Short mmCIF file of C-alpha atoms and ligand atoms in Angstrom, two decimals:
data_model
loop_
_atom_site.label_atom_id
_atom_site.label_comp_id
_atom_site.label_asym_id
_atom_site.label_seq_id
_atom_site.Cartn_x
_atom_site.Cartn_y
_atom_site.Cartn_z
CA UNK I 1 21.02 -4.68 38.93
CA UNK I 2 19.24 -2.89 35.60
CA UNK I 3 20.73 -4.59 32.08
CA UNK I 4 20.59 -2.25 29.01
CA UNK I 5 18.65 -3.16 25.95
CA UNK I 6 19.26 -1.85 22.41
CA UNK I 7 16.50 -1.74 19.75
CA UNK I 8 16.97 -0.87 16.13
CA UNK I 9 13.77 -0.02 14.62
CA UNK I 10 13.82 -0.18 10.54
CA UNK I 11 10.71 0.62 8.46
CA UNK I 12 7.04 1.43 9.33
CA UNK I 13 5.46 2.97 12.03
CA UNK I 14 3.64 -0.29 13.34
CA UNK I 15 7.13 -1.39 14.13
CA UNK I 16 8.09 2.04 15.81
CA UNK I 17 5.00 1.12 18.29
CA UNK I 18 6.42 -2.31 18.24
CA UNK I 19 9.96 -1.39 19.62
CA UNK I 20 8.01 0.45 22.23
CA UNK I 21 5.84 -2.09 23.26
CA UNK I 22 8.82 -4.89 23.24
CA UNK I 23 10.73 -2.26 25.49
CA UNK I 24 7.56 -2.56 27.99
CA UNK I 25 7.55 -6.21 27.51
CA UNK I 26 11.31 -6.50 29.16
CA UNK I 27 10.96 -3.73 31.84
CA UNK I 28 9.85 -6.02 34.65
CA UNK I 29 13.33 -7.71 33.78
CA UNK I 30 15.29 -5.24 34.62
CA UNK I 31 15.98 -4.16 31.16
CA UNK I 32 16.38 -0.39 30.50
CA UNK I 33 16.81 1.27 26.72
CA UNK I 34 20.31 1.95 26.04
CA UNK I 35 21.18 4.50 23.05
CA UNK I 36 23.92 2.45 21.60
CA UNK I 37 24.80 -1.14 20.85
CA UNK I 38 27.87 -0.91 22.78
CA UNK I 39 27.79 -3.09 25.82
CA UNK I 40 24.52 -3.88 25.75
CA UNK I 41 23.07 -7.19 27.53
CA UNK I 42 20.66 -7.55 24.29
CA UNK I 43 20.19 -6.27 21.21
CA UNK I 44 16.91 -6.32 18.81
CA UNK I 45 17.02 -5.93 15.28
CA UNK I 46 13.06 -4.70 14.49
CA UNK I 47 13.19 -5.31 10.72
CA UNK I 48 11.55 -4.70 7.58
CA UNK I 49 11.04 -6.67 4.41
CA UNK I 50 8.65 -4.44 2.51
CA UNK I 51 11.32 -3.69 0.03
CA UNK I 52 14.65 -4.12 -1.72
CA UNK I 53 17.55 -6.10 0.00
CA UNK I 54 16.35 -6.05 3.92
CA UNK I 55 17.90 -9.04 4.24
CA UNK I 56 21.30 -8.11 3.13
CA UNK I 57 21.18 -4.63 5.15
CA UNK I 58 20.60 -7.05 8.39
CA UNK I 59 22.93 -9.33 7.77
CA UNK I 60 25.74 -6.48 7.32
CA UNK I 61 24.10 -4.87 10.55
CA UNK I 62 24.20 -8.25 12.17
CA UNK I 63 28.25 -8.92 11.22
CA UNK I 64 29.02 -4.97 13.12
CA UNK I 65 26.29 -6.16 16.05
CA UNK I 66 28.61 -9.56 16.25
CA UNK I 67 31.64 -7.17 17.09
CA UNK I 68 30.39 -5.74 19.82
CA UNK I 69 29.41 -9.28 21.28
CA UNK I 70 32.77 -10.59 20.85
CA UNK I 71 34.27 -7.38 22.84
CA UNK I 72 31.45 -7.78 25.67
CA UNK I 73 32.66 -11.84 25.61
CA UNK I 74 36.29 -10.58 26.07
CA UNK I 75 35.60 -9.25 29.04
CA UNK I 76 33.79 -12.11 30.42
CA UNK I 77 29.83 -10.99 29.86
CA UNK I 78 27.24 -12.30 27.05
CA UNK I 79 25.39 -10.10 24.79
CA UNK I 80 22.33 -11.83 23.54
CA UNK I 81 20.97 -10.96 19.83
CA UNK I 82 17.65 -11.06 18.77
CA UNK I 83 16.25 -10.34 15.28
CA UNK I 84 12.67 -9.63 15.28
CA UNK I 85 10.22 -7.92 12.23
CA UNK I 86 9.07 -9.10 9.07
CA UNK I 87 12.75 -10.15 8.26
CA UNK I 88 12.54 -12.67 11.15
CA UNK I 89 9.39 -13.89 10.18
CA UNK I 90 10.20 -13.95 6.69
CA UNK I 91 13.47 -15.77 7.37
CA UNK I 92 13.10 -17.57 10.28
CA UNK I 93 15.89 -20.40 11.00
CA UNK I 94 18.11 -19.01 7.90
CA UNK I 95 19.18 -16.88 10.05
CA UNK I 96 20.52 -19.14 12.85
CA UNK I 97 22.31 -20.30 9.62
CA UNK I 98 24.21 -17.96 7.99
CA UNK I 99 24.51 -15.71 10.63
CA UNK I 100 24.96 -18.88 13.69
CA UNK I 101 25.80 -15.73 16.47
CA UNK I 102 22.35 -14.83 16.68
CA UNK I 103 20.76 -16.07 20.03
CA UNK I 104 16.84 -15.19 18.89
CA UNK I 105 14.74 -15.05 16.04
CA UNK I 106 10.97 -14.10 16.27
CA UNK I 107 8.62 -12.68 13.71
CA UNK I 108 5.94 -9.54 14.59
CA UNK I 109 3.53 -11.83 16.68
CA UNK I 110 5.93 -13.20 18.91
CA UNK I 111 6.71 -10.24 21.23
CA UNK I 112 4.72 -11.16 24.44
CA UNK I 113 7.24 -14.39 24.34
CA UNK I 114 10.27 -12.30 24.32
CA UNK I 115 11.01 -12.72 28.47
CA UNK I 116 10.51 -16.30 27.81
CA UNK I 117 12.63 -16.66 24.65
CA UNK I 118 15.53 -14.41 26.60
CA UNK I 119 15.70 -16.92 29.25
CA UNK I 120 15.71 -19.86 27.19
CA UNK I 121 18.35 -18.66 24.90
CA UNK I 122 20.27 -17.36 28.32
CA UNK I 123 20.08 -21.35 29.83
CA UNK I 124 20.35 -22.92 26.27
CA UNK I 125 23.29 -22.73 24.09
CA UNK I 126 21.69 -22.35 20.51
CA UNK I 127 19.41 -20.29 18.52
CA UNK I 128 15.65 -19.80 19.92
CA UNK I 129 13.57 -18.95 17.39
CA UNK I 130 9.57 -18.44 17.55
CA UNK I 131 7.47 -17.43 14.38
CA UNK I 132 4.42 -19.17 14.98
CA UNK I 133 1.17 -17.02 14.42
CA UNK I 134 -0.71 -17.32 17.92
CA UNK I 135 -4.38 -17.39 18.43
CA UNK I 136 -4.56 -15.20 21.43
CA UNK I 137 -3.39 -11.74 19.73
CA UNK I 138 -0.09 -10.46 21.06
CA UNK I 139 -1.93 -7.13 21.62
CA UNK I 140 -3.95 -8.98 24.71
CA UNK I 141 -0.70 -10.46 26.03
CA UNK I 142 1.38 -7.49 26.18
CA UNK I 143 1.84 -5.95 29.57
CA UNK I 144 -1.15 -2.81 29.85
CA UNK I 145 1.70 -0.28 31.25
CA UNK I 146 3.60 1.65 28.28
CA UNK I 147 6.53 4.29 28.49
CA UNK I 148 5.72 7.60 27.60
CA UNK I 149 5.50 8.87 23.96
CA UNK I 150 5.52 12.11 24.18
CA UNK I 151 2.73 14.60 22.33
CA UNK I 152 2.31 12.53 19.75
CA UNK I 153 1.79 8.43 20.08
CA UNK I 154 1.30 5.89 17.86
CA UNK I 155 -1.61 3.49 19.10
CA UNK I 156 -1.65 -0.03 17.21
CA UNK I 157 -5.54 -0.86 17.15
CA UNK I 158 -5.78 -3.20 13.75
CA UNK I 159 -2.39 -5.27 12.68
CA UNK I 160 -2.37 -8.20 9.48
CA UNK I 161 -4.12 -7.95 6.02
CA UNK I 162 -6.30 -10.06 4.01
CA UNK I 163 -5.76 -8.00 1.04
CA UNK I 164 -2.51 -9.94 -0.84
CA UNK I 165 -1.43 -7.04 -3.09
CA UNK I 166 0.58 -9.35 -5.62
CA UNK I 167 3.84 -7.28 -4.61
CA UNK I 168 3.68 -7.35 -1.18
CA UNK I 169 4.96 -9.69 1.80
CA UNK I 170 3.02 -7.70 4.66
CA UNK I 171 0.10 -10.77 4.37
CA UNK I 172 2.99 -13.19 4.68
CA UNK I 173 4.74 -11.61 7.59
CA UNK I 174 2.16 -10.13 9.95
CA UNK I 175 -0.66 -12.37 9.12
CA UNK I 176 -4.20 -12.06 8.78
CA UNK I 177 -6.35 -9.19 9.71
CA UNK I 178 -7.22 -8.75 13.40
CA UNK I 179 -8.73 -5.40 15.47
CA UNK I 180 -8.43 -5.40 18.99
CA UNK I 181 -11.34 -4.74 21.16
CA UNK I 182 -12.34 -1.20 21.31
CA UNK I 183 -12.52 -0.87 25.15
CA UNK I 184 -8.88 -2.02 25.13
CA UNK I 185 -7.68 0.96 22.33
CA UNK I 186 -9.74 3.52 24.66
CA UNK I 187 -8.18 2.01 27.69
CA UNK I 188 -4.53 2.54 26.22
CA UNK I 189 -5.65 6.10 24.55
CA UNK I 190 -6.91 7.28 27.77
CA UNK I 191 -3.36 6.35 29.57
CA UNK I 192 -1.44 7.78 26.83
CA UNK I 193 -3.43 11.12 27.30
CA UNK I 194 -2.37 10.89 31.19
CA UNK I 195 1.44 10.56 29.81
CA UNK I 196 1.26 13.91 28.57
CA UNK I 197 -0.16 12.78 24.77
CA UNK I 198 -2.04 15.22 22.56
CA UNK I 199 -2.26 13.30 19.30
CA UNK I 200 -2.76 9.54 18.49
CA UNK I 201 -1.68 7.74 15.51
CA UNK I 202 -4.18 5.22 15.00
CA UNK I 203 -2.25 2.34 13.29
CA UNK I 204 -2.93 -0.73 11.36
CA UNK I 205 -1.33 -2.33 8.24
CA UNK I 206 -5.33 -2.44 6.98
CA UNK I 207 -6.01 0.17 9.15
CA UNK I 208 -9.77 1.21 8.10
CA UNK I 209 -10.59 -2.15 7.56
CA UNK I 210 -10.92 -2.30 11.75
CA UNK I 211 -13.71 -4.35 12.69
CA UNK I 212 -12.90 -4.59 16.66
CA UNK I 213 -15.64 -6.60 18.36
CA UNK I 214 -17.47 -4.15 21.77
CA UNK I 215 -19.23 -4.98 24.41
CA UNK I 216 -22.37 -7.53 23.87
CA UNK I 217 -20.76 -8.70 20.37
CA UNK I 218 -21.43 -5.33 18.66
CA UNK I 219 -18.80 -4.73 15.95
CA UNK I 220 -17.17 -1.02 15.83
CA UNK I 221 -15.56 0.37 12.95
CA UNK I 222 -13.25 2.84 12.49
CA UNK I 223 -15.51 5.75 12.81
CA UNK I 224 -17.07 4.80 15.86
CA UNK I 225 -13.53 4.27 17.48
CA UNK I 226 -12.90 7.55 16.56
CA UNK I 227 -16.05 8.84 17.68
CA UNK I 228 -15.07 7.18 21.06
CA UNK I 229 -11.69 8.56 21.00
CA UNK I 230 -12.75 11.96 20.30
CA UNK I 231 -14.47 12.11 23.78
CA UNK I 232 -11.11 11.43 25.57
CA UNK I 233 -10.87 15.16 27.26
CA UNK I 234 -7.22 16.11 26.68
CA UNK I 235 -7.05 14.58 23.42
CA UNK I 236 -6.57 16.82 20.64
CA UNK I 237 -6.27 15.32 17.41
CA UNK I 238 -6.51 11.99 15.36
CA UNK I 239 -5.35 10.47 12.50
CA UNK I 240 -5.02 6.90 11.34
CA UNK I 241 -2.78 5.07 9.26
CA UNK I 242 -2.88 2.93 6.51
CA UNK I 243 -5.96 3.02 4.74
CA UNK I 244 -6.92 0.67 1.91
CA UNK I 245 -9.39 3.06 -1.03
CA UNK I 246 -11.95 -0.38 -0.61
CA UNK I 247 -12.28 0.31 3.01
CA UNK I 248 -12.78 4.05 3.29
CA UNK I 249 -16.62 3.25 4.13
CA UNK I 250 -19.42 5.80 4.13
CA UNK I 251 -19.19 6.59 8.17
CA UNK I 252 -15.25 7.41 7.87
CA UNK I 253 -15.60 9.46 5.36
CA UNK I 254 -18.67 11.28 6.80
CA UNK I 255 -16.62 11.60 10.33
CA UNK I 256 -14.17 13.60 8.32
CA UNK I 257 -17.04 16.13 8.12
CA UNK I 258 -17.90 16.07 11.66
CA UNK I 259 -15.29 15.37 13.97
CA UNK I 260 -12.75 18.65 14.20
CA UNK I 261 -10.23 16.45 16.22
CA UNK I 262 -9.79 14.18 13.24
CA UNK I 263 -7.22 15.92 11.12
CA UNK I 264 -7.94 16.73 7.04
CA UNK I 265 -5.21 14.67 6.13
CA UNK I 266 -5.26 11.52 4.64
CA UNK I 267 -2.78 8.63 3.59
CA UNK I 268 -4.23 6.84 1.04
CA UNK I 269 -2.11 5.16 -1.41
CA UNK I 270 -3.26 4.07 -4.83
CA UNK I 271 0.20 2.39 -6.26
CA UNK I 272 -0.86 3.14 -9.92
CA UNK I 273 -2.98 5.42 -12.27
CA UNK I 274 -3.25 2.55 -14.61
CA UNK I 275 -6.61 0.68 -13.88
CA UNK I 276 -4.59 -2.35 -15.69
CA UNK I 277 -2.19 -1.97 -13.49
CA UNK I 278 -4.11 -2.05 -10.80
CA UNK I 279 -5.92 -5.33 -11.79
CA UNK I 280 -2.69 -7.21 -12.25
CA UNK I 281 -1.44 -5.53 -8.33
CA UNK I 282 -5.04 -7.56 -7.37
CA UNK I 283 -5.74 -4.16 -5.69
CA UNK I 284 -9.70 -4.70 -5.91
CA UNK I 285 -10.14 -1.01 -7.25
CA UNK I 286 -9.96 1.57 -10.25
CA UNK I 287 -8.51 4.78 -10.41
CA UNK I 288 -12.31 6.49 -11.02
CA UNK I 289 -12.84 4.35 -7.75
CA UNK I 290 -10.43 6.11 -6.16
CA UNK I 291 -10.84 9.50 -7.33
CA UNK I 292 -14.13 9.45 -6.21
CA UNK I 293 -13.50 8.64 -2.99
CA UNK I 294 -11.15 11.82 -2.77
CA UNK I 295 -14.00 14.19 -4.39
CA UNK I 296 -16.49 12.72 -1.39
CA UNK I 297 -13.67 13.09 1.03
CA UNK I 298 -13.43 16.68 -0.13
CA UNK I 299 -17.10 17.38 0.10
CA UNK I 300 -17.17 16.06 3.59
CA UNK I 301 -13.71 18.18 4.69
CA UNK I 302 -13.08 20.87 2.13
CA UNK I 303 -9.49 21.68 3.26
CA UNK I 304 -8.95 17.98 3.26
CA UNK I 305 -5.45 17.33 1.92
CA UNK I 306 -3.94 14.20 0.41
CA UNK I 307 -0.45 11.80 0.51
CA UNK I 308 0.03 8.60 -1.21
CA UNK I 309 2.07 5.80 -2.04
CA UNK I 310 3.19 4.75 -5.52
CA UNK I 311 4.90 1.95 -7.51
CA UNK I 312 6.76 2.35 -10.26
CA UNK I 313 7.81 -0.41 -12.92
CA UNK I 314 5.45 -2.91 -11.91
CA UNK I 315 5.52 -5.85 -13.86
CA UNK I 316 3.86 -4.91 -17.32
CA UNK I 317 3.79 -1.37 -16.72
CA UNK I 318 4.19 0.46 -20.02
CA UNK I 319 4.53 3.96 -20.63
CA UNK I 320 0.78 4.48 -20.88
CA UNK I 321 0.33 3.10 -17.60
CA UNK I 322 3.02 5.38 -15.58
CA UNK I 323 1.47 8.38 -17.65
CA UNK I 324 -1.57 7.58 -15.46
CA UNK I 325 -0.13 7.63 -12.41
CA UNK I 326 1.55 10.94 -13.77
CA UNK I 327 -1.89 12.12 -14.08
CA UNK I 328 -2.86 10.87 -10.76
CA UNK I 329 -0.73 13.11 -9.24
CA UNK I 330 -2.11 16.10 -10.85
CA UNK I 331 -5.38 15.90 -10.21
CA UNK I 332 -5.10 14.88 -6.77
CA UNK I 333 -2.53 17.67 -5.87
CA UNK I 334 -1.02 15.42 -3.10
CA UNK I 335 0.54 17.71 -0.16
CA UNK I 336 2.73 14.77 -0.42
CA UNK I 337 3.90 11.51 -1.62
CA UNK I 338 5.65 8.34 -1.61
CA UNK I 339 7.01 6.62 -4.81
CA UNK I 340 9.09 3.82 -4.90
CA UNK I 341 10.68 1.33 -7.64
CA UNK I 342 8.98 -2.25 -7.57
CA UNK I 343 11.00 -4.51 -5.76
CA UNK I 344 10.23 -8.30 -6.47
CA UNK I 345 9.67 -10.15 -2.82
CA UNK I 346 10.23 -13.71 -2.78
CA UNK I 347 7.11 -15.69 -2.48
CA UNK I 348 4.62 -12.98 -4.09
CA UNK I 349 3.55 -13.28 -7.31
CA UNK I 350 4.34 -10.91 -8.85
CA UNK I 351 7.68 -11.72 -8.25
CA UNK I 352 7.51 -14.43 -10.48
CA UNK I 353 5.63 -12.45 -13.48
CA UNK I 354 7.51 -12.89 -16.95
CA UNK I 355 6.80 -9.08 -17.63
CA UNK I 356 9.22 -7.41 -15.17
CA UNK I 357 10.45 -4.00 -16.11
CA UNK I 358 14.04 -2.94 -16.86
CA UNK I 359 16.18 -1.13 -13.53
CA UNK I 360 17.13 1.89 -16.10
CA UNK I 361 13.20 2.24 -17.38
CA UNK I 362 12.21 1.97 -13.37
CA UNK I 363 15.20 4.55 -12.65
CA UNK I 364 13.90 6.96 -15.24
CA UNK I 365 10.42 6.85 -14.36
CA UNK I 366 11.31 7.55 -10.74
CA UNK I 367 12.59 10.50 -11.17
CA UNK I 368 9.72 12.07 -13.23
CA UNK I 369 7.10 10.92 -10.80
CA UNK I 370 9.82 12.30 -7.85
CA UNK I 371 9.99 15.59 -9.28
CA UNK I 372 6.27 15.41 -10.56
CA UNK I 373 5.66 15.30 -7.00
CA UNK I 374 8.33 17.76 -5.63
CA UNK I 375 6.35 20.40 -7.43
CA UNK I 376 2.92 19.30 -6.19
CA UNK I 377 4.43 19.30 -2.54
CA UNK I 378 6.09 22.55 -2.66
CA UNK I 379 2.99 24.05 -4.19
CA UNK I 380 0.73 22.89 -1.40
CA UNK I 381 3.10 24.27 0.84
CA UNK I 382 2.84 27.59 -0.19
CA UNK I 383 -0.86 27.51 -0.74
CA UNK I 384 -0.76 27.59 3.43
CA UNK I 385 1.27 30.98 2.90
CA UNK I 386 -1.84 33.53 4.98
CA UNK I 387 -3.21 30.60 6.57
CA UNK I 388 -3.07 30.44 10.33
CA UNK I 389 -2.89 26.96 11.51
CA UNK I 390 -3.02 25.44 14.85
CA UNK I 391 0.47 24.03 15.86
CA UNK I 392 2.28 22.33 19.10
CA UNK I 393 4.65 23.81 19.50
CA UNK I 394 6.57 20.78 20.81
CA UNK I 395 10.53 20.81 19.77
CA UNK I 396 13.54 23.20 20.00
CA UNK I 397 14.68 24.10 16.30
CA UNK I 398 17.97 24.68 15.21
CA UNK I 399 18.31 28.18 16.30
CA UNK I 400 18.63 30.12 19.50
CA UNK I 401 14.70 30.73 20.56
CA UNK I 402 12.83 28.74 17.78
CA UNK I 403 10.41 26.35 18.20
CA UNK I 404 9.28 23.42 16.00
CA UNK I 405 5.80 21.70 15.31
CA UNK I 406 3.82 20.13 13.15
CA UNK I 407 0.83 21.63 11.27
CA UNK I 408 -2.82 19.59 11.18
CA UNK I 409 -1.07 18.41 7.61
CA UNK I 410 1.85 16.73 9.33
CA UNK I 411 4.12 19.62 7.84
CA UNK I 412 6.99 20.94 10.25
CA UNK I 413 6.16 24.36 10.89
CA UNK I 414 8.87 26.42 12.40
CA UNK I 415 8.58 29.73 14.19
CA UNK I 416 11.26 31.97 15.53
CA UNK I 417 11.63 33.83 18.78
CA UNK I 418 8.71 31.64 20.17
CA UNK I 419 10.32 30.10 23.35
CA UNK I 420 7.72 31.61 25.25
CA UNK I 421 5.55 28.93 23.59
CA UNK I 422 7.27 25.90 24.22
CA UNK I 423 4.74 22.90 25.11
CA UNK I 424 1.95 24.81 23.68
CA UNK I 425 -0.76 24.69 21.22
CA UNK I 426 -0.51 28.21 19.17
CA UNK I 427 -2.19 29.67 16.00
CA UNK I 428 0.87 30.13 13.99
CA UNK I 429 0.33 32.32 10.67
CA UNK I 430 2.27 30.73 7.97
CA UNK I 431 4.45 33.52 6.40
CA UNK I 432 7.09 31.06 4.47
CA UNK I 433 7.24 27.65 2.38
CA UNK I 434 9.51 25.41 1.40
CA UNK I 435 9.96 21.12 -0.21
CA UNK I 436 9.55 20.01 3.15
CA UNK I 437 8.60 23.08 5.84
CA UNK I 438 6.55 26.04 7.04
CA UNK I 439 7.45 29.14 8.42
CA UNK I 440 5.20 31.25 10.26
CA UNK I 441 4.44 33.29 13.40
CA UNK I 442 2.49 33.35 16.42
CA UNK I 443 -0.87 34.95 16.42
CA UNK I 444 -3.10 33.61 19.21
CA UNK I 445 -2.72 31.16 22.17
CA UNK I 446 -5.56 28.18 21.48
CA UNK I 447 -6.03 28.84 25.51
CA UNK I 448 -8.72 26.84 26.01
CA UNK I 449 -5.80 23.97 25.92
CA UNK I 450 -3.73 23.34 28.94
CA UNK I 451 -0.57 21.29 27.96
CA UNK I 452 1.73 21.39 30.75
CA UNK I 453 1.66 17.83 30.41
CA UNK I 454 3.35 17.46 26.86
CA UNK I 455 6.27 19.72 27.81
N1 5AD J 1 8.02 -2.76 -4.31
C1 5AD J 1 8.23 -2.15 -3.91
N2 5AD J 1 6.92 -1.03 -3.08
C2 5AD J 1 6.31 -1.62 -2.42
N3 5AD J 1 5.40 -1.60 -1.66
C3 5AD J 1 5.27 -2.44 -0.66
N4 5AD J 1 5.67 -3.61 -1.49
C4 5AD J 1 6.79 -2.98 -2.67
C5 5AD J 1 7.15 -3.65 -3.30
N5 5AD J 1 7.17 -4.90 -3.56
C6 5AD J 1 5.03 -0.28 -0.71
C7 5AD J 1 3.77 0.22 -1.32
C8 5AD J 1 3.18 0.52 0.21
C9 5AD J 1 3.99 1.07 0.74
C10 5AD J 1 4.38 0.47 2.16
O1 5AD J 1 5.38 0.10 0.08
O2 5AD J 1 3.78 1.64 -2.24
O3 5AD J 1 1.93 1.00 -0.04
FE1 SF4 J 2 -0.15 -4.91 1.50
FE2 SF4 J 2 -1.44 -2.82 2.00
FE3 SF4 J 2 -1.97 -4.51 0.14
FE4 SF4 J 2 -2.22 -5.41 2.13
S1 SF4 J 2 -3.47 -3.79 1.46
S2 SF4 J 2 -1.38 -6.43 1.07
S3 SF4 J 2 -0.45 -4.38 3.60
S4 SF4 J 2 0.03 -2.99 -0.02
#
């Protein structure tokens, strides 16, 4: 008999990937994925702890799920509730104390233990909690087979972080940096391509610190890994995120110039445009160091575009420091960027800094920064008008016959009356630009590419 598993995912792409893997690990036990909590046999919240009020959101969501659990109990069957992800890791036992109807609490390093925990929770009353960082990494213990992810797939190659930026919970919730073995990554990428994926996003909290141990003990850099993956027939686009400026090694910069499958778009967070604040953030780089990397990447690949993360209102940030962030946005001319108000995270050094910035100052700075970012994003999109770009038309648009796909720069591209090209990589001439998308028309087919499987 099949059982219904509902997983709700919050936060980053690593969580999206982990959700797929949790589905894989439960499949042999007869669980198939459901798209709502109603009547589910197992509900997992895959949570995020990176910014404000994450715990509160989780508790209120748990309250709603509790009602479904009670409904199910009234019908004589049981719903198990699991709290996973980084809130699970950070809150631990506290979750069972505050929400005793939760059956399982587990951190991101314990997903391979999920079947055993579910079995225990079914038998036992009371919560089952697993928060250890095992010495054998979860990736090596998860099943090899995986559900198809569609034309663009996520693949985790690295997890955890040793950088300890003073605002960030990741080193505490995800643990120390760990790189998967290159042969495992390559085998997984091959399986993804066999299942129809043509684009792979390599994921890691600090992905460019990748240093996988290859056969014979050789250390592989991320550039080595990209070079090997690019040889897989049928894989046409490679991306990676998230990178730290300090780990943009020479070989990684160089491969942007030499490997056409590596997309000319990089998410490279700077966080602040003030050296003083970068120091307080323990970022271990300066503004000039960052801008120099951008220059070198543009030299290697002139059509390179960038995105970044910014935090405004970090403790000690004055108006001049904030102006520095605005200047970086001007100088780099980002294709897109994310900006956040600083949110004190319990247990991180910056949370106890006595130079906290008032909320209204943060609000005001965030508004100014976001307006500038929107302008830059629109300018970048407008600069694409007239260019011809390869786009995989893999999704239906809202209008009849309209298809959507992603450009090399992750922009959504809409093409009207394109029904016949569904699932194909086509050359699209860009004719219109908006804040969040582009419009264009098909001017050619990349006919050396067979995407039958991607549809
Ligand atoms: N407050 C605000 N933003 C944060 N980020 C990480 N921690 C915090 C925090 N405490 C942002 C950073 C990071 C992105 C994923 O989230 O910009 O790059
Ligand atoms: Fe967090 Fe990224 Fe800094 Fe690591 S490098 S501590 S993940 S912000």
